[in-house]
PDB file of C-alpha atoms in Angstrom:
ATOM      1  CA  UNK A   1      96.090 104.408 112.240  1.00  0.00           C
ATOM      2  CA  UNK A   2      98.031 107.721 112.327  1.00  0.00           C
ATOM      3  CA  UNK A   3      95.806 110.160 114.282  1.00  0.00           C
ATOM      4  CA  UNK A   4      96.153 113.332 116.032  1.00  0.00           C
ATOM      5  CA  UNK A   5      93.596 114.294 118.922  1.00  0.00           C
ATOM      6  CA  UNK A   6      93.446 117.572 120.726  1.00  0.00           C
ATOM      7  CA  UNK A   7      91.778 118.587 124.116  1.00  0.00           C
ATOM      8  CA  UNK A   8      89.695 120.609 125.029  1.00  0.00           C
ATOM      9  CA  UNK A   9      87.763 121.023 121.879  1.00  0.00           C
ATOM     10  CA  UNK A  10      87.153 124.649 123.204  1.00  0.00           C
ATOM     11  CA  UNK A  11      88.184 126.651 126.053  1.00  0.00           C
ATOM     12  CA  UNK A  12      87.136 130.271 127.337  1.00  0.00           C
ATOM     13  CA  UNK A  13      89.809 132.249 129.585  1.00  0.00           C
ATOM     14  CA  UNK A  14      89.920 135.542 130.983  1.00  0.00           C
ATOM     15  CA  UNK A  15      92.498 137.991 129.573  1.00  0.00           C
ATOM     16  CA  UNK A  16      95.704 137.751 131.521  1.00  0.00           C
ATOM     17  CA  UNK A  17      95.215 134.142 132.593  1.00  0.00           C
ATOM     18  CA  UNK A  18      97.449 131.118 131.610  1.00  0.00           C
ATOM     19  CA  UNK A  19      96.145 128.163 129.681  1.00  0.00           C
ATOM     20  CA  UNK A  20      97.539 124.598 128.526  1.00  0.00           C
ATOM     21  CA  UNK A  21      96.222 122.736 125.424  1.00  0.00           C
ATOM     22  CA  UNK A  22      96.973 119.113 124.973  1.00  0.00           C
ATOM     23  CA  UNK A  23      97.602 117.085 121.824  1.00  0.00           C
ATOM     24  CA  UNK A  24      97.999 113.267 121.817  1.00  0.00           C
ATOM     25  CA  UNK A  25      99.232 111.607 118.767  1.00  0.00           C
ATOM     26  CA  UNK A  26      99.341 107.957 117.338  1.00  0.00           C
ATOM     27  CA  UNK A  27     101.528 109.154 114.272  1.00  0.00           C
ATOM     28  CA  UNK A  28     104.607 106.672 113.479  1.00  0.00           C
ATOM     29  CA  UNK A  29     107.359 106.893 112.669  1.00  0.00           C
ATOM     30  CA  UNK A  30     107.480 110.245 114.343  1.00  0.00           C
ATOM     31  CA  UNK A  31     109.249 113.044 112.649  1.00  0.00           C
ATOM     32  CA  UNK A  32     108.190 116.482 114.176  1.00  0.00           C
ATOM     33  CA  UNK A  33     105.608 118.048 115.956  1.00  0.00           C
ATOM     34  CA  UNK A  34     104.160 121.771 115.036  1.00  0.00           C
ATOM     35  CA  UNK A  35     101.927 123.915 116.682  1.00  0.00           C
ATOM     36  CA  UNK A  36      99.799 126.475 114.648  1.00  0.00           C
ATOM     37  CA  UNK A  37      97.513 129.331 115.366  1.00  0.00           C
ATOM     38  CA  UNK A  38      94.712 129.856 112.750  1.00  0.00           C
ATOM     39  CA  UNK A  39      92.662 132.954 113.290  1.00  0.00           C
ATOM     40  CA  UNK A  40      89.030 132.529 111.744  1.00  0.00           C
ATOM     41  CA  UNK A  41      89.336 132.519 107.800  1.00  0.00           C
ATOM     42  CA  UNK A  42      93.019 132.675 107.684  1.00  0.00           C
ATOM     43  CA  UNK A  43      95.686 130.566 106.934  1.00  0.00           C
ATOM     44  CA  UNK A  44      97.743 128.716 109.947  1.00  0.00           C
ATOM     45  CA  UNK A  45     100.359 130.629 111.459  1.00  0.00           C
ATOM     46  CA  UNK A  46     103.469 128.405 112.628  1.00  0.00           C
ATOM     47  CA  UNK A  47     104.516 128.760 116.270  1.00  0.00           C
ATOM     48  CA  UNK A  48     106.869 125.912 117.223  1.00  0.00           C
ATOM     49  CA  UNK A  49     108.546 122.987 115.747  1.00  0.00           C
ATOM     50  CA  UNK A  50     109.678 120.325 117.525  1.00  0.00           C
ATOM     51  CA  UNK A  51     111.617 116.978 116.857  1.00  0.00           C
ATOM     52  CA  UNK A  52     112.139 113.794 118.582  1.00  0.00           C
ATOM     53  CA  UNK A  53     114.911 115.131 120.518  1.00  0.00           C
ATOM     54  CA  UNK A  54     113.339 118.346 121.666  1.00  0.00           C
ATOM     55  CA  UNK A  55     111.021 118.430 124.783  1.00  0.00           C
ATOM     56  CA  UNK A  56     110.348 122.048 125.139  1.00  0.00           C
ATOM     57  CA  UNK A  57     110.647 125.069 122.756  1.00  0.00           C
ATOM     58  CA  UNK A  58     109.371 128.586 123.661  1.00  0.00           C
ATOM     59  CA  UNK A  59     108.220 131.316 121.232  1.00  0.00           C
ATOM     60  CA  UNK A  60     107.451 134.196 123.256  1.00  0.00           C
ATOM     61  CA  UNK A  61     104.469 133.705 125.493  1.00  0.00           C
ATOM     62  CA  UNK A  62     103.950 130.341 123.863  1.00  0.00           C
ATOM     63  CA  UNK A  63     105.837 127.152 125.167  1.00  0.00           C
ATOM     64  CA  UNK A  64     105.342 123.765 123.995  1.00  0.00           C
ATOM     65  CA  UNK A  65     106.632 120.464 125.243  1.00  0.00           C
ATOM     66  CA  UNK A  66     106.932 117.046 123.601  1.00  0.00           C
ATOM     67  CA  UNK A  67     106.879 113.830 125.491  1.00  0.00           C
ATOM     68  CA  UNK A  68     107.883 111.524 122.563  1.00  0.00           C
ATOM     69  CA  UNK A  69     107.446 108.428 124.858  1.00  0.00           C
ATOM     70  CA  UNK A  70     103.971 108.834 125.946  1.00  0.00           C
ATOM     71  CA  UNK A  71     103.093 110.685 122.621  1.00  0.00           C
ATOM     72  CA  UNK A  72     101.758 113.724 124.123  1.00  0.00           C
ATOM     73  CA  UNK A  73     102.285 117.358 123.699  1.00  0.00           C
ATOM     74  CA  UNK A  74     101.191 120.430 125.258  1.00  0.00           C
ATOM     75  CA  UNK A  75     100.930 124.230 124.249  1.00  0.00           C
ATOM     76  CA  UNK A  76     101.080 126.691 127.230  1.00  0.00           C
ATOM     77  CA  UNK A  77      99.975 130.280 126.823  1.00  0.00           C
ATOM     78  CA  UNK A  78     101.027 132.537 129.709  1.00  0.00           C
ATOM     79  CA  UNK A  79      99.314 136.136 130.058  1.00  0.00           C
ATOM     80  CA  UNK A  80      96.839 135.622 127.633  1.00  0.00           C
ATOM     81  CA  UNK A  81      95.617 138.530 125.350  1.00  0.00           C
ATOM     82  CA  UNK A  82      92.670 138.945 123.494  1.00  0.00           C
ATOM     83  CA  UNK A  83      94.542 138.712 120.209  1.00  0.00           C
ATOM     84  CA  UNK A  84      95.114 134.959 121.318  1.00  0.00           C
ATOM     85  CA  UNK A  85      91.694 134.061 120.523  1.00  0.00           C
ATOM     86  CA  UNK A  86      92.130 131.770 117.743  1.00  0.00           C
ATOM     87  CA  UNK A  87      92.096 127.879 116.921  1.00  0.00           C
ATOM     88  CA  UNK A  88      95.485 126.072 117.896  1.00  0.00           C
ATOM     89  CA  UNK A  89      96.281 123.128 115.662  1.00  0.00           C
ATOM     90  CA  UNK A  90      98.671 120.347 116.482  1.00  0.00           C
ATOM     91  CA  UNK A  91     100.235 118.851 113.272  1.00  0.00           C
ATOM     92  CA  UNK A  92     102.376 115.792 113.344  1.00  0.00           C
ATOM     93  CA  UNK A  93     104.495 114.197 110.725  1.00  0.00           C
ATOM     94  CA  UNK A  94     105.802 110.751 110.116  1.00  0.00           C
ATOM     95  CA  UNK A  95     109.464 110.288 109.094  1.00  0.00           C
ATOM     96  CA  UNK A  96     108.897 108.948 105.694  1.00  0.00           C
ATOM     97  CA  UNK A  97     106.697 111.201 103.421  1.00  0.00           C
ATOM     98  CA  UNK A  98     104.737 114.131 102.965  1.00  0.00           C
ATOM     99  CA  UNK A  99     101.455 112.453 103.074  1.00  0.00           C
ATOM    100  CA  UNK A 100     101.812 111.439 106.672  1.00  0.00           C
ATOM    101  CA  UNK A 101     101.286 114.960 107.756  1.00  0.00           C
ATOM    102  CA  UNK A 102      98.158 114.533 110.163  1.00  0.00           C
ATOM    103  CA  UNK A 103      96.454 117.992 111.164  1.00  0.00           C
ATOM    104  CA  UNK A 104      94.558 117.749 114.567  1.00  0.00           C
ATOM    105  CA  UNK A 105      91.080 119.250 114.785  1.00  0.00           C
ATOM    106  CA  UNK A 106      92.303 122.074 116.861  1.00  0.00           C
ATOM    107  CA  UNK A 107      91.154 123.724 120.251  1.00  0.00           C
ATOM    108  CA  UNK A 108      89.232 126.734 119.916  1.00  0.00           C
ATOM    109  CA  UNK A 109      90.458 129.393 122.335  1.00  0.00           C
ATOM    110  CA  UNK A 110      88.489 132.411 123.312  1.00  0.00           C
ATOM    111  CA  UNK A 111      89.971 135.104 125.508  1.00  0.00           C
ATOM    112  CA  UNK A 112      87.611 137.304 126.972  1.00  0.00           C
ATOM    113  CA  UNK A 113      87.857 140.676 128.790  1.00  0.00           C
TER     114      UNK A 113
ATOM    115  CA  UNK B   1     107.814 140.717 105.582  1.00  0.00           C
ATOM    116  CA  UNK B   2     107.531 138.438 102.772  1.00  0.00           C
ATOM    117  CA  UNK B   3     104.229 136.738 102.582  1.00  0.00           C
ATOM    118  CA  UNK B   4     102.467 133.896 100.675  1.00  0.00           C
ATOM    119  CA  UNK B   5      99.517 135.406  98.616  1.00  0.00           C
ATOM    120  CA  UNK B   6      96.325 133.757  97.119  1.00  0.00           C
ATOM    121  CA  UNK B   7      93.875 134.852  94.486  1.00  0.00           C
ATOM    122  CA  UNK B   8      90.862 134.982  94.415  1.00  0.00           C
ATOM    123  CA  UNK B   9      89.783 135.217  97.891  1.00  0.00           C
ATOM    124  CA  UNK B  10      86.398 133.603  97.135  1.00  0.00           C
ATOM    125  CA  UNK B  11      85.557 131.543  94.208  1.00  0.00           C
ATOM    126  CA  UNK B  12      82.095 130.420  93.292  1.00  0.00           C
ATOM    127  CA  UNK B  13      81.523 127.926  90.612  1.00  0.00           C
ATOM    128  CA  UNK B  14      78.969 125.530  89.249  1.00  0.00           C
ATOM    129  CA  UNK B  15      79.352 121.823  89.482  1.00  0.00           C
ATOM    130  CA  UNK B  16      81.452 120.367  86.538  1.00  0.00           C
ATOM    131  CA  UNK B  17      83.251 123.659  85.795  1.00  0.00           C
ATOM    132  CA  UNK B  18      86.978 123.823  86.027  1.00  0.00           C
ATOM    133  CA  UNK B  19      88.639 126.253  88.435  1.00  0.00           C
ATOM    134  CA  UNK B  20      92.213 127.636  88.764  1.00  0.00           C
ATOM    135  CA  UNK B  21      93.394 128.644  92.106  1.00  0.00           C
ATOM    136  CA  UNK B  22      96.598 130.937  92.166  1.00  0.00           C
ATOM    137  CA  UNK B  23      99.250 131.340  94.825  1.00  0.00           C
ATOM    138  CA  UNK B  24     102.420 133.514  94.665  1.00  0.00           C
ATOM    139  CA  UNK B  25     104.778 131.889  97.134  1.00  0.00           C
ATOM    140  CA  UNK B  26     107.627 133.685  99.055  1.00  0.00           C
ATOM    141  CA  UNK B  27     110.098 134.385  96.481  1.00  0.00           C
ATOM    142  CA  UNK B  28     113.166 132.385  97.752  1.00  0.00           C
ATOM    143  CA  UNK B  29     111.178 129.474  98.703  1.00  0.00           C
ATOM    144  CA  UNK B  30     111.780 126.357  96.782  1.00  0.00           C
ATOM    145  CA  UNK B  31     108.974 124.148  98.129  1.00  0.00           C
ATOM    146  CA  UNK B  32     105.310 124.568  97.648  1.00  0.00           C
ATOM    147  CA  UNK B  33     102.052 122.901  99.130  1.00  0.00           C
ATOM    148  CA  UNK B  34      98.394 122.924  98.724  1.00  0.00           C
ATOM    149  CA  UNK B  35      96.037 122.173 101.692  1.00  0.00           C
ATOM    150  CA  UNK B  36      92.331 122.199 101.938  1.00  0.00           C
ATOM    151  CA  UNK B  37      89.974 122.660 104.824  1.00  0.00           C
ATOM    152  CA  UNK B  38      86.417 121.869 104.412  1.00  0.00           C
ATOM    153  CA  UNK B  39      84.234 124.255 106.675  1.00  0.00           C
ATOM    154  CA  UNK B  40      84.289 122.909 110.387  1.00  0.00           C
ATOM    155  CA  UNK B  41      86.840 120.146 109.573  1.00  0.00           C
ATOM    156  CA  UNK B  42      90.322 119.412 109.955  1.00  0.00           C
ATOM    157  CA  UNK B  43      93.008 121.018 107.628  1.00  0.00           C
ATOM    158  CA  UNK B  44      94.204 118.184 105.183  1.00  0.00           C
ATOM    159  CA  UNK B  45      97.346 117.929 103.117  1.00  0.00           C
ATOM    160  CA  UNK B  46      96.986 117.529  99.189  1.00  0.00           C
ATOM    161  CA  UNK B  47     100.355 118.113  97.491  1.00  0.00           C
ATOM    162  CA  UNK B  48     103.804 119.148  97.551  1.00  0.00           C
ATOM    163  CA  UNK B  49     105.810 120.393  94.852  1.00  0.00           C
ATOM    164  CA  UNK B  50     109.645 120.703  94.432  1.00  0.00           C
ATOM    165  CA  UNK B  51     111.677 121.200  91.440  1.00  0.00           C
ATOM    166  CA  UNK B  52     108.894 121.328  89.073  1.00  0.00           C
ATOM    167  CA  UNK B  53     107.205 118.439  89.926  1.00  0.00           C
ATOM    168  CA  UNK B  54     104.933 116.464  92.547  1.00  0.00           C
ATOM    169  CA  UNK B  55     107.102 115.387  95.429  1.00  0.00           C
ATOM    170  CA  UNK B  56     104.263 113.936  97.441  1.00  0.00           C
ATOM    171  CA  UNK B  57     100.412 113.783  97.199  1.00  0.00           C
ATOM    172  CA  UNK B  58      97.731 112.417  99.541  1.00  0.00           C
ATOM    173  CA  UNK B  59      94.845 110.165  98.682  1.00  0.00           C
ATOM    174  CA  UNK B  60      92.497 113.275  98.337  1.00  0.00           C
ATOM    175  CA  UNK B  61      94.883 114.393  95.289  1.00  0.00           C
ATOM    176  CA  UNK B  62      93.009 112.585  92.472  1.00  0.00           C
ATOM    177  CA  UNK B  63      93.313 112.749  88.601  1.00  0.00           C
ATOM    178  CA  UNK B  64      90.753 115.670  89.022  1.00  0.00           C
ATOM    179  CA  UNK B  65      93.390 117.908  90.649  1.00  0.00           C
ATOM    180  CA  UNK B  66      96.731 119.126  89.117  1.00  0.00           C
ATOM    181  CA  UNK B  67      99.304 121.639  90.225  1.00  0.00           C
ATOM    182  CA  UNK B  68     101.640 123.751  87.894  1.00  0.00           C
ATOM    183  CA  UNK B  69     104.199 126.315  88.421  1.00  0.00           C
ATOM    184  CA  UNK B  70     103.684 128.152  85.032  1.00  0.00           C
ATOM    185  CA  UNK B  71     106.281 130.746  85.498  1.00  0.00           C
ATOM    186  CA  UNK B  72     108.800 131.637  88.141  1.00  0.00           C
ATOM    187  CA  UNK B  73     106.216 133.193  90.622  1.00  0.00           C
ATOM    188  CA  UNK B  74     103.114 131.568  90.540  1.00  0.00           C
ATOM    189  CA  UNK B  75     101.845 128.272  91.608  1.00  0.00           C
ATOM    190  CA  UNK B  76      98.405 127.056  90.928  1.00  0.00           C
ATOM    191  CA  UNK B  77      95.853 124.407  91.715  1.00  0.00           C
ATOM    192  CA  UNK B  78      93.183 123.296  88.871  1.00  0.00           C
ATOM    193  CA  UNK B  79      90.391 121.310  89.637  1.00  0.00           C
ATOM    194  CA  UNK B  80      89.063 119.917  86.475  1.00  0.00           C
ATOM    195  CA  UNK B  81      85.204 119.059  86.953  1.00  0.00           C
ATOM    196  CA  UNK B  82      84.368 120.486  90.284  1.00  0.00           C
ATOM    197  CA  UNK B  83      81.791 118.698  92.708  1.00  0.00           C
ATOM    198  CA  UNK B  84      80.073 119.855  95.435  1.00  0.00           C
ATOM    199  CA  UNK B  85      82.298 118.128  98.128  1.00  0.00           C
ATOM    200  CA  UNK B  86      85.235 120.421  96.739  1.00  0.00           C
ATOM    201  CA  UNK B  87      83.635 123.347  98.315  1.00  0.00           C
ATOM    202  CA  UNK B  88      86.456 124.296 101.098  1.00  0.00           C
ATOM    203  CA  UNK B  89      89.022 126.816 101.882  1.00  0.00           C
ATOM    204  CA  UNK B  90      92.275 125.942  99.944  1.00  0.00           C
ATOM    205  CA  UNK B  91      95.511 126.834 101.421  1.00  0.00           C
ATOM    206  CA  UNK B  92      98.814 127.413  99.693  1.00  0.00           C
ATOM    207  CA  UNK B  93     101.963 127.250 101.709  1.00  0.00           C
ATOM    208  CA  UNK B  94     105.705 127.441 101.046  1.00  0.00           C
ATOM    209  CA  UNK B  95     108.788 126.722 102.705  1.00  0.00           C
ATOM    210  CA  UNK B  96     112.567 127.597 101.926  1.00  0.00           C
ATOM    211  CA  UNK B  97     113.554 124.017 102.573  1.00  0.00           C
ATOM    212  CA  UNK B  98     112.264 120.529 103.226  1.00  0.00           C
ATOM    213  CA  UNK B  99     109.313 120.441 105.167  1.00  0.00           C
ATOM    214  CA  UNK B 100     110.837 118.427 108.066  1.00  0.00           C
ATOM    215  CA  UNK B 101     113.247 121.068 108.964  1.00  0.00           C
ATOM    216  CA  UNK B 102     111.664 124.559 107.658  1.00  0.00           C
ATOM    217  CA  UNK B 103     108.940 126.642 108.543  1.00  0.00           C
ATOM    218  CA  UNK B 104     105.809 126.639 106.388  1.00  0.00           C
ATOM    219  CA  UNK B 105     104.176 129.951 105.563  1.00  0.00           C
ATOM    220  CA  UNK B 106     100.418 129.628 104.627  1.00  0.00           C
ATOM    221  CA  UNK B 107      98.621 131.911 102.526  1.00  0.00           C
ATOM    222  CA  UNK B 108      95.341 133.596 103.446  1.00  0.00           C
ATOM    223  CA  UNK B 109      93.544 131.167 101.536  1.00  0.00           C
ATOM    224  CA  UNK B 110      90.840 130.894  98.956  1.00  0.00           C
ATOM    225  CA  UNK B 111      87.225 130.014  99.671  1.00  0.00           C
ATOM    226  CA  UNK B 112      85.615 127.759  96.910  1.00  0.00           C
ATOM    227  CA  UNK B 113      82.026 127.487  96.909  1.00  0.00           C
ATOM    228  CA  UNK B 114      80.702 124.808  94.305  1.00  0.00           C
ATOM    229  CA  UNK B 115      77.111 125.420  93.775  1.00  0.00           C
TER     230      UNK B 115
END
């Protein structure tokens, strides 16, 4: 069964600290993996897109890694800011069709002063 | 910066009524999508639309749903006979090219409440 799991479910960190969010998936055949940031009550905003051949992708303070062998991805946030408080969603799509787009449940990140 | 817009931001309707949710994708984008997110749950794919026809749809997108691009700018989602379980946030998205290779840009969402 195609699934995307994320951990932790929620995380609280101090402003300025780094954190790493995890994503495990069983989606097959793999096409790409995306990380989105979703503020409360807003639409998701794309952070990174990675295909099978990419194992790291950066977007400012966000760095995503992908291990296609173990089917794991991580999103590392450096020097966190209060505005980083949001839900971070891992989305994996299969190679064949759109209806294999699987959203993870998200990790709720709270950055506190 | 171009953005996807959606109207209304909040729609309240009675069970059994028809609703139309509206979206204006980014102007040079060719692919359009609808997603929904029930409160506290994951985002779920509903349908994708390209070249004036549905290209993919999920199991959720049954006969009560339909999509249309009535003119050159709007993209609509119609729910024919709403049920309580249709209450959710509905997100429209668009992309310049095929989802596999292009960024998807999401709108702010329409919160649908069915009473």
